[in-house]
XYZ file of C-alpha atoms in Angstrom:
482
model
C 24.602 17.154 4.682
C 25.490 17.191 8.307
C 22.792 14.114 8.905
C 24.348 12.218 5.814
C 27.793 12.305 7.189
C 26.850 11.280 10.571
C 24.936 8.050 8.956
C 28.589 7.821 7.103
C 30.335 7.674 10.070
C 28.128 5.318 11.593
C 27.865 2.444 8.629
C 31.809 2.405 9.097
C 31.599 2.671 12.675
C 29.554 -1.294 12.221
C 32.544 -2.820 11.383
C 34.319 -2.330 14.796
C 31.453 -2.707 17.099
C 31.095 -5.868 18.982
C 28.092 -7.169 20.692
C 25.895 -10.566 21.896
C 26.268 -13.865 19.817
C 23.883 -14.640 17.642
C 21.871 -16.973 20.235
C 21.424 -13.585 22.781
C 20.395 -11.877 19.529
C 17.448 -13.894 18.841
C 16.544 -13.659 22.962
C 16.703 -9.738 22.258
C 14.473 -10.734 19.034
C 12.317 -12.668 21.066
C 12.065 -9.440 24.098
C 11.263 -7.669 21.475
C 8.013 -9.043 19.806
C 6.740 -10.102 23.349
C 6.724 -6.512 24.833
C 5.235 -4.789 21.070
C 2.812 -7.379 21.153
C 1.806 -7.072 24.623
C 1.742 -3.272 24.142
C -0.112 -2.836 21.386
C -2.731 -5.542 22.698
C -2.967 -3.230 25.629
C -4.113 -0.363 23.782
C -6.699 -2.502 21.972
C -7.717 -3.419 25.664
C -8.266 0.151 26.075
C -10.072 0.222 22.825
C -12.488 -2.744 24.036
C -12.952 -1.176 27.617
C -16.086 1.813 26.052
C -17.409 -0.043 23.315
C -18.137 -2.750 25.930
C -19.408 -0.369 28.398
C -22.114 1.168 25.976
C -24.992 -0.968 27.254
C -24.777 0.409 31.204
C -23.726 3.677 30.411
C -26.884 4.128 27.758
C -28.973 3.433 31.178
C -27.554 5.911 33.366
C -30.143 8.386 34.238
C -28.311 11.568 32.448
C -28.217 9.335 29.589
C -31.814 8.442 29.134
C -32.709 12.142 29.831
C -30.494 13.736 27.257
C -31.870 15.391 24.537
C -30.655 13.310 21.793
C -30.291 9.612 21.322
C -27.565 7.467 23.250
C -27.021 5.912 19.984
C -25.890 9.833 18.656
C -24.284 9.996 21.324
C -21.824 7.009 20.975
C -21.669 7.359 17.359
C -20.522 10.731 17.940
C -18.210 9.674 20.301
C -16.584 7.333 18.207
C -16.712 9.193 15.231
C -14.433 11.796 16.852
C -12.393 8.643 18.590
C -11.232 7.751 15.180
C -11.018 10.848 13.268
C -7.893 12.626 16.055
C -6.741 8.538 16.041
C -6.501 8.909 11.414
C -5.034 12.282 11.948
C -2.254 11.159 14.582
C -1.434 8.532 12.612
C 0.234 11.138 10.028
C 1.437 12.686 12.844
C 3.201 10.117 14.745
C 4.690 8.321 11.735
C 6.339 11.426 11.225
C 7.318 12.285 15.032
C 8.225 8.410 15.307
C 11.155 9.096 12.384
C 12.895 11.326 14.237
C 12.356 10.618 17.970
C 13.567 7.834 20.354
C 10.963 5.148 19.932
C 10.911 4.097 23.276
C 10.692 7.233 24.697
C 7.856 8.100 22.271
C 6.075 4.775 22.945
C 6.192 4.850 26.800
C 4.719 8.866 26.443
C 1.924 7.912 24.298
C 0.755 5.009 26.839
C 1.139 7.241 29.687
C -1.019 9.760 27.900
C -3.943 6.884 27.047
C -3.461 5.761 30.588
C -4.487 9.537 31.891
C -7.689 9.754 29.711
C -8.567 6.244 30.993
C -8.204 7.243 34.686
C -9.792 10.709 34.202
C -12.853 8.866 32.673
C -13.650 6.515 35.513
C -12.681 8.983 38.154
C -15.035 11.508 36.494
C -17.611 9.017 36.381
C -17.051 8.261 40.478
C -17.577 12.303 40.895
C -20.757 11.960 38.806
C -19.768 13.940 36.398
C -22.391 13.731 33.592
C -21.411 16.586 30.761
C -21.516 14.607 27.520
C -19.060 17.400 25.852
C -16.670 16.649 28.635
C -16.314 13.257 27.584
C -16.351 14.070 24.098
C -13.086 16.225 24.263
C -11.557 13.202 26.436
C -12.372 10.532 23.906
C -10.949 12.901 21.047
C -7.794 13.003 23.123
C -7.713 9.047 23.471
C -7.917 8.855 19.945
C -4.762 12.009 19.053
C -2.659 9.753 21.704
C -3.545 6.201 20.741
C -2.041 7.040 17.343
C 1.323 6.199 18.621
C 0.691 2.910 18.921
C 0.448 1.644 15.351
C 3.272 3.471 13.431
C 5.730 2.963 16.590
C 5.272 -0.748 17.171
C 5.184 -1.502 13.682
C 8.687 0.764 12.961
C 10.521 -1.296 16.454
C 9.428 -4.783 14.714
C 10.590 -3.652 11.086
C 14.311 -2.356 12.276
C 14.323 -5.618 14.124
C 13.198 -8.386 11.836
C 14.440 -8.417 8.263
C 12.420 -8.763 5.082
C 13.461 -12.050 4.750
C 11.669 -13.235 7.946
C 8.831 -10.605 8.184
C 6.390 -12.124 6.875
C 5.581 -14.982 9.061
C 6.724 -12.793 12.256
C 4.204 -9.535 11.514
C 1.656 -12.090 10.387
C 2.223 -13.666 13.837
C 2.493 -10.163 15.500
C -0.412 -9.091 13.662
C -3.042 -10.933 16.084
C -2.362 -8.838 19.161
C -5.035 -6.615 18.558
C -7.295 -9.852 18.207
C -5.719 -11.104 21.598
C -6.023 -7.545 23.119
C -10.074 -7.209 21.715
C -10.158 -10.852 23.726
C -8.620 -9.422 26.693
C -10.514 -6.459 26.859
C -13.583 -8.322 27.028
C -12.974 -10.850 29.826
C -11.905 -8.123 31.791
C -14.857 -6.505 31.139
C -16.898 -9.784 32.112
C -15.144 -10.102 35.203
C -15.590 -6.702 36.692
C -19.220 -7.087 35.753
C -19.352 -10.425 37.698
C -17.487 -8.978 40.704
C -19.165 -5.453 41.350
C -22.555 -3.823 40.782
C -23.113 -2.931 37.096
C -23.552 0.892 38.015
C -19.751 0.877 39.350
C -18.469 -1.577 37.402
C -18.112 0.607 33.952
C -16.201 2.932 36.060
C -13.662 -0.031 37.386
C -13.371 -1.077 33.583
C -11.830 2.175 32.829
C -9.852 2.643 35.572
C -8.529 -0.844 35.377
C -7.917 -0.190 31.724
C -5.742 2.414 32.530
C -3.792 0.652 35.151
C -2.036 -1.956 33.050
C -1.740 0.800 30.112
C 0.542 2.219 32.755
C 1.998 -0.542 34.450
C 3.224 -1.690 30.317
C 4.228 1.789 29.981
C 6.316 1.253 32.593
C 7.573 -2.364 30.980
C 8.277 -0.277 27.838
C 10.475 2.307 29.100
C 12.454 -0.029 31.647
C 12.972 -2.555 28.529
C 12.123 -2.177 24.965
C 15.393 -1.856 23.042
C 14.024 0.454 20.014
C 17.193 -0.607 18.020
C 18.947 -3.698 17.276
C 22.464 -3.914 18.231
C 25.117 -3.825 15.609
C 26.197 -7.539 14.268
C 29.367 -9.123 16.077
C 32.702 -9.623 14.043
C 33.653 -13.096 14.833
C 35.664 -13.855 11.733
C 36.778 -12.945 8.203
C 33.252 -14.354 7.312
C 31.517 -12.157 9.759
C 33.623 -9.379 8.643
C 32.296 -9.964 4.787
C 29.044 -10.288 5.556
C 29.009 -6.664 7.856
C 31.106 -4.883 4.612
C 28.231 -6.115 2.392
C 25.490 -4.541 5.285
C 27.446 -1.738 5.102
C 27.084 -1.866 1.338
C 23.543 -2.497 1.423
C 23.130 0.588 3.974
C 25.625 2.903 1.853
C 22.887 2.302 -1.147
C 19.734 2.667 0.923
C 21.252 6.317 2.081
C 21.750 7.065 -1.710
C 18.082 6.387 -2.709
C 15.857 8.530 -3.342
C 14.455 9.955 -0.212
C 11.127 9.238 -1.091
C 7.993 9.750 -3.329
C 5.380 12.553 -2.821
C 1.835 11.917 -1.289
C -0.101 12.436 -4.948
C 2.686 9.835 -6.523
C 2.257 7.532 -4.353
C -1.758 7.490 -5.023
C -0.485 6.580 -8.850
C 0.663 3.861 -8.032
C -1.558 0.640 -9.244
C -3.656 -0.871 -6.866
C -3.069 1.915 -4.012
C -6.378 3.906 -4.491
C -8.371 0.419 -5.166
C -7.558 -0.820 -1.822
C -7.698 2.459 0.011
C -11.202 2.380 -0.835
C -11.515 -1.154 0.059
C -9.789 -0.951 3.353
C -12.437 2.560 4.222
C -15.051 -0.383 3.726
C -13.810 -3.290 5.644
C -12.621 -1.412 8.339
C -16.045 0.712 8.641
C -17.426 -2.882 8.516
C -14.883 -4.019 11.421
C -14.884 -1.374 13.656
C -18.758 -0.824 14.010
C -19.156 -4.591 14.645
C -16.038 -3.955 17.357
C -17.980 -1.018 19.093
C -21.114 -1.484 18.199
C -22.250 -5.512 18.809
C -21.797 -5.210 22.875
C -24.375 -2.487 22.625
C -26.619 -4.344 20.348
C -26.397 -7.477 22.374
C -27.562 -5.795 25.443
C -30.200 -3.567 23.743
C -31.968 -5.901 21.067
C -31.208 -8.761 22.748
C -31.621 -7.829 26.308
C -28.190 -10.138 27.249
C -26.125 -8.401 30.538
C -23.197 -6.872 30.070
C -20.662 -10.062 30.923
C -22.913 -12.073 29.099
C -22.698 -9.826 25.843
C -19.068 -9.272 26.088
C -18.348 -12.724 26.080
C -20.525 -13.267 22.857
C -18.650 -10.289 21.314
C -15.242 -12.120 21.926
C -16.349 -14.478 19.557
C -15.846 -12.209 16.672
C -12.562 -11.373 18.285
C -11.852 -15.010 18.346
C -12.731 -15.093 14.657
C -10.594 -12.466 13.505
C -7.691 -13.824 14.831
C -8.493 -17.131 12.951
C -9.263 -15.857 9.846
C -6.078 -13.672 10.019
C -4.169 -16.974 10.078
C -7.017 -18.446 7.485
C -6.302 -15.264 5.185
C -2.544 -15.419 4.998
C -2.094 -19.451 4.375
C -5.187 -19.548 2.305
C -3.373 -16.789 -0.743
C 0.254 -18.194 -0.551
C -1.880 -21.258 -1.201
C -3.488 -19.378 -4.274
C -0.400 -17.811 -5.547
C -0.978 -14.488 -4.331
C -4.136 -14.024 -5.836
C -5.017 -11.961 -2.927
C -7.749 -9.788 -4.301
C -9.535 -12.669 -5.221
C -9.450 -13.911 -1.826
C -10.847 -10.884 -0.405
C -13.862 -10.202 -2.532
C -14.412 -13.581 -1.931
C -14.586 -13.656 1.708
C -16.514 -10.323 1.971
C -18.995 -11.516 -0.617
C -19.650 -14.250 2.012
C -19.560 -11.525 5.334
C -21.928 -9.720 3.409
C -23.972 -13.127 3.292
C -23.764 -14.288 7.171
C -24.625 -10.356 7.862
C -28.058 -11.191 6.781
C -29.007 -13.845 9.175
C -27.089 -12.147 11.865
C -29.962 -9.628 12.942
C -32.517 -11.425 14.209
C -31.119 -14.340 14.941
C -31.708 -16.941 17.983
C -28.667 -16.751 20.976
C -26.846 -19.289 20.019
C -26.871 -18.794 16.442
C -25.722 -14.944 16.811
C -22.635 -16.626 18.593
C -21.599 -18.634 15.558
C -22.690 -15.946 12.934
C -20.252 -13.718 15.110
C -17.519 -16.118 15.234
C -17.706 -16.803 11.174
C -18.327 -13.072 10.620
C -14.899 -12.454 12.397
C -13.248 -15.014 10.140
C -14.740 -13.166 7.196
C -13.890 -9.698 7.808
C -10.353 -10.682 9.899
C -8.447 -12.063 6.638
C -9.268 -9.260 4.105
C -8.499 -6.891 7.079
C -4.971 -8.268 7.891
C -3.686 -8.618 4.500
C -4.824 -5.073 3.329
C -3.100 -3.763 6.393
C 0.029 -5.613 6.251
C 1.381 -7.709 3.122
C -0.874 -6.120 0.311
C 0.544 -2.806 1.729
C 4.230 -3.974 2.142
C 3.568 -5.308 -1.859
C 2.212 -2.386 -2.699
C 5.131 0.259 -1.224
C 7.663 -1.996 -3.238
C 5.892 -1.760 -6.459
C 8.047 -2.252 -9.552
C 7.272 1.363 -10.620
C 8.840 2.538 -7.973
C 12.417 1.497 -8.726
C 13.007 0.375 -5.883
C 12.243 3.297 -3.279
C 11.896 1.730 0.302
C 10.918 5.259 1.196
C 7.568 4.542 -0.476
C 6.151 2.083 2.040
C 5.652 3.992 4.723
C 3.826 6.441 2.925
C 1.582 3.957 1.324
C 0.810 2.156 4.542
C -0.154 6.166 6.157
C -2.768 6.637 2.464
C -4.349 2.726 3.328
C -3.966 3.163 7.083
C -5.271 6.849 7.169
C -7.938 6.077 4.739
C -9.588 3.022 6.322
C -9.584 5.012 9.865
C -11.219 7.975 8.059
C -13.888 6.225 6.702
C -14.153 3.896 9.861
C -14.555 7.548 11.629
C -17.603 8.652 9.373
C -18.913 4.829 9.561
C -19.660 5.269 13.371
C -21.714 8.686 13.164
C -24.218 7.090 10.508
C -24.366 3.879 13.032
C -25.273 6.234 15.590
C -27.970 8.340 12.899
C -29.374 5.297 11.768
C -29.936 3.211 14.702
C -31.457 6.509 16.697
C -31.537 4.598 19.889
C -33.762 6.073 22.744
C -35.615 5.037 26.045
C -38.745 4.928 26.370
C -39.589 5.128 29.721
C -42.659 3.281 31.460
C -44.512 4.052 34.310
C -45.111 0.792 35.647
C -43.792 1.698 39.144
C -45.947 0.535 41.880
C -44.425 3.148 44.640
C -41.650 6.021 43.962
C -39.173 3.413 45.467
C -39.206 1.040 42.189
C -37.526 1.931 39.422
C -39.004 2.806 36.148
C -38.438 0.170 33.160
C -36.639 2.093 30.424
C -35.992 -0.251 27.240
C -33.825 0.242 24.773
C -35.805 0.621 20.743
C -32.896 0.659 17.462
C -33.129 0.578 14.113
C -30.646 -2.413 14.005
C -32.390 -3.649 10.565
C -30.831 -0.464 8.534
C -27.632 -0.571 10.480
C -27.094 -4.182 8.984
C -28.192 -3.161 5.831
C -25.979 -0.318 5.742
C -23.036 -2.149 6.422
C -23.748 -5.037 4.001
C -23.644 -1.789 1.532
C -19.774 -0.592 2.731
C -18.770 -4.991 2.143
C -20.716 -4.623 -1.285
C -18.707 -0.712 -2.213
C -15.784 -2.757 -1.064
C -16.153 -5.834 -3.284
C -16.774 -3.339 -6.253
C -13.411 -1.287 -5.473
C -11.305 -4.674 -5.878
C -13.418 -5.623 -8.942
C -10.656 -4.583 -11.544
C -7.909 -5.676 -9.634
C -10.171 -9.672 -9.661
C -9.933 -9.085 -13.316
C -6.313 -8.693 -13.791
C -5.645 -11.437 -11.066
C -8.127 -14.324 -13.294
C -6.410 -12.947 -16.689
C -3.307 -13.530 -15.248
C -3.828 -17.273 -13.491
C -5.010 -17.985 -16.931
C -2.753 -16.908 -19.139
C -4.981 -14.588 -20.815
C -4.503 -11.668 -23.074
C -5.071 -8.069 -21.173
């Protein structure tokens, strides 16, 4: 009651506020998207940093000596990466509500930034307990769930719905950009400093700009928009019929329940199908540097810079995805089982292939899987959380984006441990050493063939999940009885 009067007071207190013209709003506007998207491409950078790293870590000594596979290892490692990340992103949806956003932001990015820094420092000390770095890379993943829901709440209470969509799908790249990033920093330290000390710099350079854009954040980031200036009787008008609009949003329901919000059509279809293309997605993300440099023997820099490509790609087909359906109508499911029927396709040649041609498979693999990815995440979600059963409870997006959101990263999660099972990557040692003062040759044997296969299966469970949803998309286009 107490909370409802304060909003009261508040909506009437609009009216008599005065702030910046409209041309230092849109500068504010412009502040605004610039710092969230250079944030949230720094925690992709972050995200980029170990799944780059894979190929020199998997040849430190403790590595090759440990009593399971690297492969187990990483999958392991990831597995628990996303699992605390699809848990925290309940959490911090929830914490983000009701704490200062900028506050909450700048925390979370100093937290990622200490987990960075503790795992290059411990790999300086030579620290080589695989548990220790287990319980780190869990912690990464609890703290980099602030990232997502807090970003994504600052851009919404900035930019209306009228102008959202172009502006998110805009916004929606930096993790593209920050995947790009990641990698040419990656490259670079590897071209500057001795492989064996350069996977350390990565993550202690990692770390470095998460806190130096912490910093940015805090000094900064306005979490809220100011209130809108009275110049005239016009102005005042159009703040009473904010007001109006704000009086009836705090009179709506305050939202639906978890299992209601499952109900609603289409929400379970594309929670499965965003578990699938984002298992697909994120074990190409953390998984091709490692390939590259164990199947096909490429160095580090030269493997990160092929695994931009898919980056690259993503980002495009982001763009492709969202012109490509207005273009259809909004026949979006359509779209999607159309593109992943064709991932599924290029997946096949992809293993195996010569150099160049795993560059362009990449590249039109990241176009594939980029566009379903982006509009599951973003408008199909947004559609889907204003659903005409819901009469009209705004509440309900938030909860539907946490089912899709949560979903995907859970089954992205379990996606990396069976990468790890079914690759079963190991050294094999030689003793081809002439004197004790040459090194042994210890290559690198996977079972890439079933990891392919297996994720042309999680593209084909996908496709299936949207099958329905096709269905009622063609019957509608033409016109025909349901």
């Amino acid at each position: 009651m107490a909370e409802s009067v304060a909003k009261q007071a508040g909506m009437e207190g609009n009216l008599q506020r005065h702030v910046a013209p409209t041309s230092s709003l849109n500068l504010m506007k412009l502040r605004t998207f610039v710092i969230t998207f250079t944030t949230y491409a720094t925690f992709h950078v972050a995200r980029k940093s170990f799944s780059s790293i894979k190929g020199e870590l998997s040849r430190e000594l403790w590595m090759v000596s440990s009593l399971t596979s690297q492969s187990n290892m990483y999958g392991l490692m990831d597995m628990v990466f996303l699992g605390f990340y699809a848990v925290g992103l309940y959490v911090s949806g929830m914490l983000g509500d009701r704490l200062d956003l900028r506050k909450f932001l700048a925390g979370g990015m100093v937290g990622v930034a200490l987990v960075l820094v503790a795992f290059g420092v411990a790999g300086l000390a030579n620290i080589h307990f695989f548990w220790f770095y287990l319980v780190l890379w869990g912690i990464n993943g609890a703290v980099q769930s602030v990232g997502w829901p807090a970003n994504v709440a600052i851009m919404s209470r900035w930019f209306g719905q009228g102008e959202r969509g172009l502006v998110l799908g805009l916004w929606s790249s930096c993790s593209s950009f920050g995947n790009i990033c990641g990698g040419a920093l990656v490259s670079i330290l590897y071209g500057l400093a001795d492989p064996t000390l350069a996977w350390k710099l990565v993550m202690l350079a990692s770390g470095s700009f998460m806190l130096m854009q912490s910093a940015i954040v805090y000094a900064f980031l306005v979490p809220v928009p100011p209130k809108p200036h009275l110049h005239d009787d016009t102005d005042v008008q159009e703040a009473s019929s904010k007001a109006a609009i704000d009086e009836d949003d705090m009179c709506a329901p305050a939202g639906i329940s978890f299992s209601r919000a499952w109900m609603i059509p289409g929400v379970a279809s594309y929670a499965v199908a965003y578990a699938c293309v984002k298992s697909v997605s994120y074990s190409l993300f953390f998984w091709v540097p490692y390939y590259l440099t164990a199947a096909r023997h490429m160095d580090n820099a030269k493997a990160n810079l092929f695994s931009i490509l898919y980056d690259v790609g993503a980002l495009v087909g982001s763009v492709v995805g969202g012109y490509v359906t207005d273009r259809m109508g909004g026949r979006r499911s359509l779209y999607i089982v159309s593109s992943l029927c064709l991932a599924g396709l290029d997946m096949q040649f992809l293993f195996g292939a010569t150099e160049h041609m795993t560059g362009i498979l990449l590249f039109l693999t990241g176009i594939l899987m980029g566009g379903p990815e982006m509009l599951i995440t973003t408008t199909i979600s947004a559609d889907l959380g204003t659903h005409a059963s819901l009469a009209k409870n705004a509440q309900a997006l938030a909860t539907v984006t946490g089912i899709i959101d949560g979903t995907g990263s859970i089954g992205a999660a379990l996606a990396q441990y069976v990468v790890g099972r079914i690759a079963n990557c190991h050294s094999v040692c030689e003793d081809t050493a002439l004197t004790d003062l040459t090194p042994r040759v210890c290559p690198t044997t996977c079972a890439w063939d079933s990891v392919f296969f297996m994720l042309q299966g999680c593209v084909v469970v996908g496709m299936l999940s949207l099958s329905g949803l096709v269905v009622q998309e063609t019957r509608a286009a033409w016109h025909l009885p349901g």
